[in-house]
Coordinates of C-alpha atoms and ligand atoms in Angstrom, one line a residue:
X1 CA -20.3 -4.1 -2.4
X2 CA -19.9 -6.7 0.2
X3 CA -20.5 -6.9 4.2
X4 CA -19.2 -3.7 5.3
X5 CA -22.0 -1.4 7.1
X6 CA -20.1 2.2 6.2
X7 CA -17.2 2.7 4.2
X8 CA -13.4 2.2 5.6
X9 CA -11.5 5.6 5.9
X10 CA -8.3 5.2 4.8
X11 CA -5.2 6.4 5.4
X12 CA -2.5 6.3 2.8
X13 CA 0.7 6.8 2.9
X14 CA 2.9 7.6 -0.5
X15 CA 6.7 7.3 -1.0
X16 CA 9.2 10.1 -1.6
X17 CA 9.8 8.8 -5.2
X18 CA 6.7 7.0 -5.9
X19 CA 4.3 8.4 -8.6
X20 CA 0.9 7.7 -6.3
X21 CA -0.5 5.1 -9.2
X22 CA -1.5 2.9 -6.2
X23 CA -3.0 5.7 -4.6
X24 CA -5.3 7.1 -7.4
X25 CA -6.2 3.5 -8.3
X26 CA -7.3 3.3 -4.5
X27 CA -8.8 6.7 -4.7
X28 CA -10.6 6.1 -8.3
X29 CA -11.9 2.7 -7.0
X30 CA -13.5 4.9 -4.0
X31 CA -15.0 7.5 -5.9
X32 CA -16.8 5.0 -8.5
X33 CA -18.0 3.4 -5.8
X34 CA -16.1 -0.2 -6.4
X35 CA -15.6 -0.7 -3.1
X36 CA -16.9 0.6 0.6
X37 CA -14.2 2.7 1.0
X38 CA -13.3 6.7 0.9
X39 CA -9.7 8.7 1.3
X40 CA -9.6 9.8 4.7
X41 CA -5.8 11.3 4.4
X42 CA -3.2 10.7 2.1
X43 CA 0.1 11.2 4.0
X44 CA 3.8 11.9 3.0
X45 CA 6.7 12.5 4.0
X46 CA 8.4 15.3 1.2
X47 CA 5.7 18.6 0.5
X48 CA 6.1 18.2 -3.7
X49 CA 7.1 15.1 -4.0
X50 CA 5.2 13.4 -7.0
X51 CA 2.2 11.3 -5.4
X52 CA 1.7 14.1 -2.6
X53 CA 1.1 16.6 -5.4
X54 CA -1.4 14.2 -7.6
X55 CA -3.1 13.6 -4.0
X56 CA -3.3 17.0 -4.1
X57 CA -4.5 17.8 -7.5
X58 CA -7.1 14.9 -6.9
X59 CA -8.8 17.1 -4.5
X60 CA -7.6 14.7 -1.4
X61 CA -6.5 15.7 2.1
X62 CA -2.9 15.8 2.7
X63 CA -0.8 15.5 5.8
X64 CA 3.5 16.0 5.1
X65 CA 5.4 14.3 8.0
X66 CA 9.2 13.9 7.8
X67 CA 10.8 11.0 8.8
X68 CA 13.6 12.8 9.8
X69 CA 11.2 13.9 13.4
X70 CA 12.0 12.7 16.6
X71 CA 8.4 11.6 16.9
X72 CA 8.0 10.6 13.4
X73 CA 5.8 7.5 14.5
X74 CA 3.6 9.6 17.0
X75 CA 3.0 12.3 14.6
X76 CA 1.5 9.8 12.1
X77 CA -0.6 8.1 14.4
X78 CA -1.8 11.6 15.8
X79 CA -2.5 12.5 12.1
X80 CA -4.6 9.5 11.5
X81 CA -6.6 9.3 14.2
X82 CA -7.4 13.2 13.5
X83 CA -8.3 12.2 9.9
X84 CA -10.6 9.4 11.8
X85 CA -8.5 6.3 9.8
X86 CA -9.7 2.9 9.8
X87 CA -7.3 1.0 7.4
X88 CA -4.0 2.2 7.0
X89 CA -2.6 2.0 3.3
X90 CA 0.8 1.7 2.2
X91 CA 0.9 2.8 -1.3
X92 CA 4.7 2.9 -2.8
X93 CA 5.9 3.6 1.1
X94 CA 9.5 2.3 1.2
X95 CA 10.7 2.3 5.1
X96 CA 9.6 0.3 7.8
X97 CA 6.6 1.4 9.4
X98 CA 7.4 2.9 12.7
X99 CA 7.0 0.0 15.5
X100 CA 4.2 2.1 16.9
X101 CA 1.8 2.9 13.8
X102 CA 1.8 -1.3 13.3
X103 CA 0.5 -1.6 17.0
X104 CA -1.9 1.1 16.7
X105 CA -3.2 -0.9 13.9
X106 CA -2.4 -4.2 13.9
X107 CA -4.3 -6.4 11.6
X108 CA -5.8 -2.8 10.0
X109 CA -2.3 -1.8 8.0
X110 CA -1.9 -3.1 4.3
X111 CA 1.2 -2.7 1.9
X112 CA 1.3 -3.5 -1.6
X113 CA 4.5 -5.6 -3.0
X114 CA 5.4 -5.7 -6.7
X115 CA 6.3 -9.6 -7.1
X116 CA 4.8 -13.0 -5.8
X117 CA 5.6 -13.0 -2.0
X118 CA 7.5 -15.1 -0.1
X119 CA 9.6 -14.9 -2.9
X120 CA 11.3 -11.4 -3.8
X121 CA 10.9 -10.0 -0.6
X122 CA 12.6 -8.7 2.1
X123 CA 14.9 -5.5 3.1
X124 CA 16.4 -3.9 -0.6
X125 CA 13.6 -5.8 -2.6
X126 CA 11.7 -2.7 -3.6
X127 CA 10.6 -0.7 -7.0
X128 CA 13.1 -2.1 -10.0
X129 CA 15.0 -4.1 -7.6
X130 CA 12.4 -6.7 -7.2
X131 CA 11.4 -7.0 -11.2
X132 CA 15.5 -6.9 -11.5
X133 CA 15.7 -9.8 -9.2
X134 CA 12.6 -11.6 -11.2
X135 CA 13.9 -11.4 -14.2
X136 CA 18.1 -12.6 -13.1
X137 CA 15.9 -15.4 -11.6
X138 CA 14.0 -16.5 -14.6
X139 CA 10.8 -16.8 -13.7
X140 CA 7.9 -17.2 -16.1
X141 CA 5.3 -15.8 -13.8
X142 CA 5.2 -12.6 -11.4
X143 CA 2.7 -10.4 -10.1
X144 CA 1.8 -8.7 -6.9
X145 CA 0.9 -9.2 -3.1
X146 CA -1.4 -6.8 -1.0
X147 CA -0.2 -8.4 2.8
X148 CA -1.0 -7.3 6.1
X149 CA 1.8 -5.1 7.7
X150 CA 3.8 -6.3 10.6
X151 CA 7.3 -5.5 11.9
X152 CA 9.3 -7.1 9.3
X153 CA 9.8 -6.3 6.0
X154 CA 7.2 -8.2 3.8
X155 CA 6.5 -10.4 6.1
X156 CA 3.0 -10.4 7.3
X157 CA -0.3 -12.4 6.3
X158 CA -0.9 -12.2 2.5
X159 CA -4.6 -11.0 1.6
X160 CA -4.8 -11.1 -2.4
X161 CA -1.7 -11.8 -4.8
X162 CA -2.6 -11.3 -9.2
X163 CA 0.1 -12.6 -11.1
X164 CA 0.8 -12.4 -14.9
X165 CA 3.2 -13.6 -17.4
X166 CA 6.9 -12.9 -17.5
X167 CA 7.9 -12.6 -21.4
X168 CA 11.0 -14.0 -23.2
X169 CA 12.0 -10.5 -24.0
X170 CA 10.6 -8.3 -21.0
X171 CA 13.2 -5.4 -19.6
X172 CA 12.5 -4.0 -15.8
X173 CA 10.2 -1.4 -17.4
X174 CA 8.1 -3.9 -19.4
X175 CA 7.8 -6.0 -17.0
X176 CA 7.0 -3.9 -13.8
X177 CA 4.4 -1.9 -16.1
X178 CA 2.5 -5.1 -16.6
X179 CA 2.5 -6.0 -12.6
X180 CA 1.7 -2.6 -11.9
X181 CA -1.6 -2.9 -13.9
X182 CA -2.1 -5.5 -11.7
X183 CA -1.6 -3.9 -9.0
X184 CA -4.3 -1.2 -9.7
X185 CA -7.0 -4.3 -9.4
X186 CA -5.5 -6.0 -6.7
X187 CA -5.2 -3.1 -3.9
X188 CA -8.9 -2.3 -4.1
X189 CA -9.8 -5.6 -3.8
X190 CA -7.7 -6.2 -0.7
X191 CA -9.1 -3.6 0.9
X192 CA -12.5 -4.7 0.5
X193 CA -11.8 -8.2 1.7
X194 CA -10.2 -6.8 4.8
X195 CA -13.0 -4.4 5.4
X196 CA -15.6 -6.8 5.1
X197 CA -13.4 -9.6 7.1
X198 CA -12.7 -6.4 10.0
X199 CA -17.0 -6.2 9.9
X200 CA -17.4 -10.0 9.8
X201 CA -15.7 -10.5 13.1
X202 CA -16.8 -7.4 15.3
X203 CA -20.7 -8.3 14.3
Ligands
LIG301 C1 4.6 0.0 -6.7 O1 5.0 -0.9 -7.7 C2 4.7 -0.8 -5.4 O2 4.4 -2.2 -5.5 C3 6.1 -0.6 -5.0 O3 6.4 0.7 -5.3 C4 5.6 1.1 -6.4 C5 4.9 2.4 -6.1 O4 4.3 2.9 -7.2 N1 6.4 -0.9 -3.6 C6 7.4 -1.6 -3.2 O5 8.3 -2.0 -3.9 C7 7.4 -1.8 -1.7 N2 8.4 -2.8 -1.3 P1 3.2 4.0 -7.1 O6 3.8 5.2 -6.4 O7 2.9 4.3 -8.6 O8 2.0 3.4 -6.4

């Protein structure tokens, strides 16, 4: 453990389609003790969809909130400030984060991205379109970027990035399996270096 004084609470938000790997890395991370951190909420936006159910089935609070509301970005804010969030997580989350939630915590809200940002980034690079793009491209290396969130897509301040090899022979699946394993190291990581970096400052 680093800096930090008490653990972050965060708030993580899962995609409709996503299968939460991000989130029980985070989660699993917590619980071992890895890094000053504990799930405060994990937040969705479809009751069953995959990652909301393994939330669910990990024993972790869960908050459904459709996008489709009027007051979808109000609604998440009241939800994480009821489940007392520090850093907000976004684990496999696939829109843009309501204008309002990025205020509310600005420098606090992370995303994970499954390729070496700048480059594969941007509005349609997401899930098998980005390893897609990678591999038309080829590249010999990706990996992964945990960056701070801000109102355009991938865009804001990169915290951590792991890369790995790209192999002669590698398919979407072969290759997103081997950043994703990366992934599962990098997000936990990220969050400790902003925690302690958040501590640093207001000490
Ligand atoms: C992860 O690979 C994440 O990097 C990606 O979605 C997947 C979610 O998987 N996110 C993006 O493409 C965001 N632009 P998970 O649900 O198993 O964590």
């Amino acid at each position: 453990m680093g800096l930090a004084t008490r653990k972050a609470r965060l708030g993580i938000f899962v995609g409709v389609k996503g299968r939460g790997s991000n989130m029980s890395a985070i989660a699993d991370a917590c619980t071992a003790g890895h890094i000053p951190a504990e799930v405060a909420v994990v937040i969705g936006q479809v009751s069953g969809s995959p990652a909301l159910e393994k939330a669910r089935s990990m024993g972790l609070k869960t908050e459904v909130v459709s996008s489709k509301e009027a007051q979808y970005g109000p609604l998440l804010i009241k939800k994480l400030q009821e489940a007392s969030v520090d850093l907000v997580c976004l684990a496999g989350y696939m829109r843009i984060l309501p204008s309002e939630v990025v205020d509310e915590y600005q420098g606090r809200t992370l995303n994970i991205h499954p390729a070496l940002l700048p480059k594969f980034g941007g509005q349609g690079m997401y899930g098998s379109h980005v390893h897609q793009a990678v591999l038309d491209a080829g590249e010999s290396e990706s990996g992964c970027t945990v960056h701070v969130v801000n109102n355009v897509y991938d865009e804001g301040e990169i915290v951590l990035q792991r890369t790995c090899p790209v192999l002669p022979n590698d398919t979407v699946e072969s290759l997103s399996s081997r950043v994703l394993a990366e992934e599962h190291l990098a997000y936990p990581a990220a969050i400790e270096l902003v925690w302690n970096r958040i501590n640093t400052y207001q000490a």
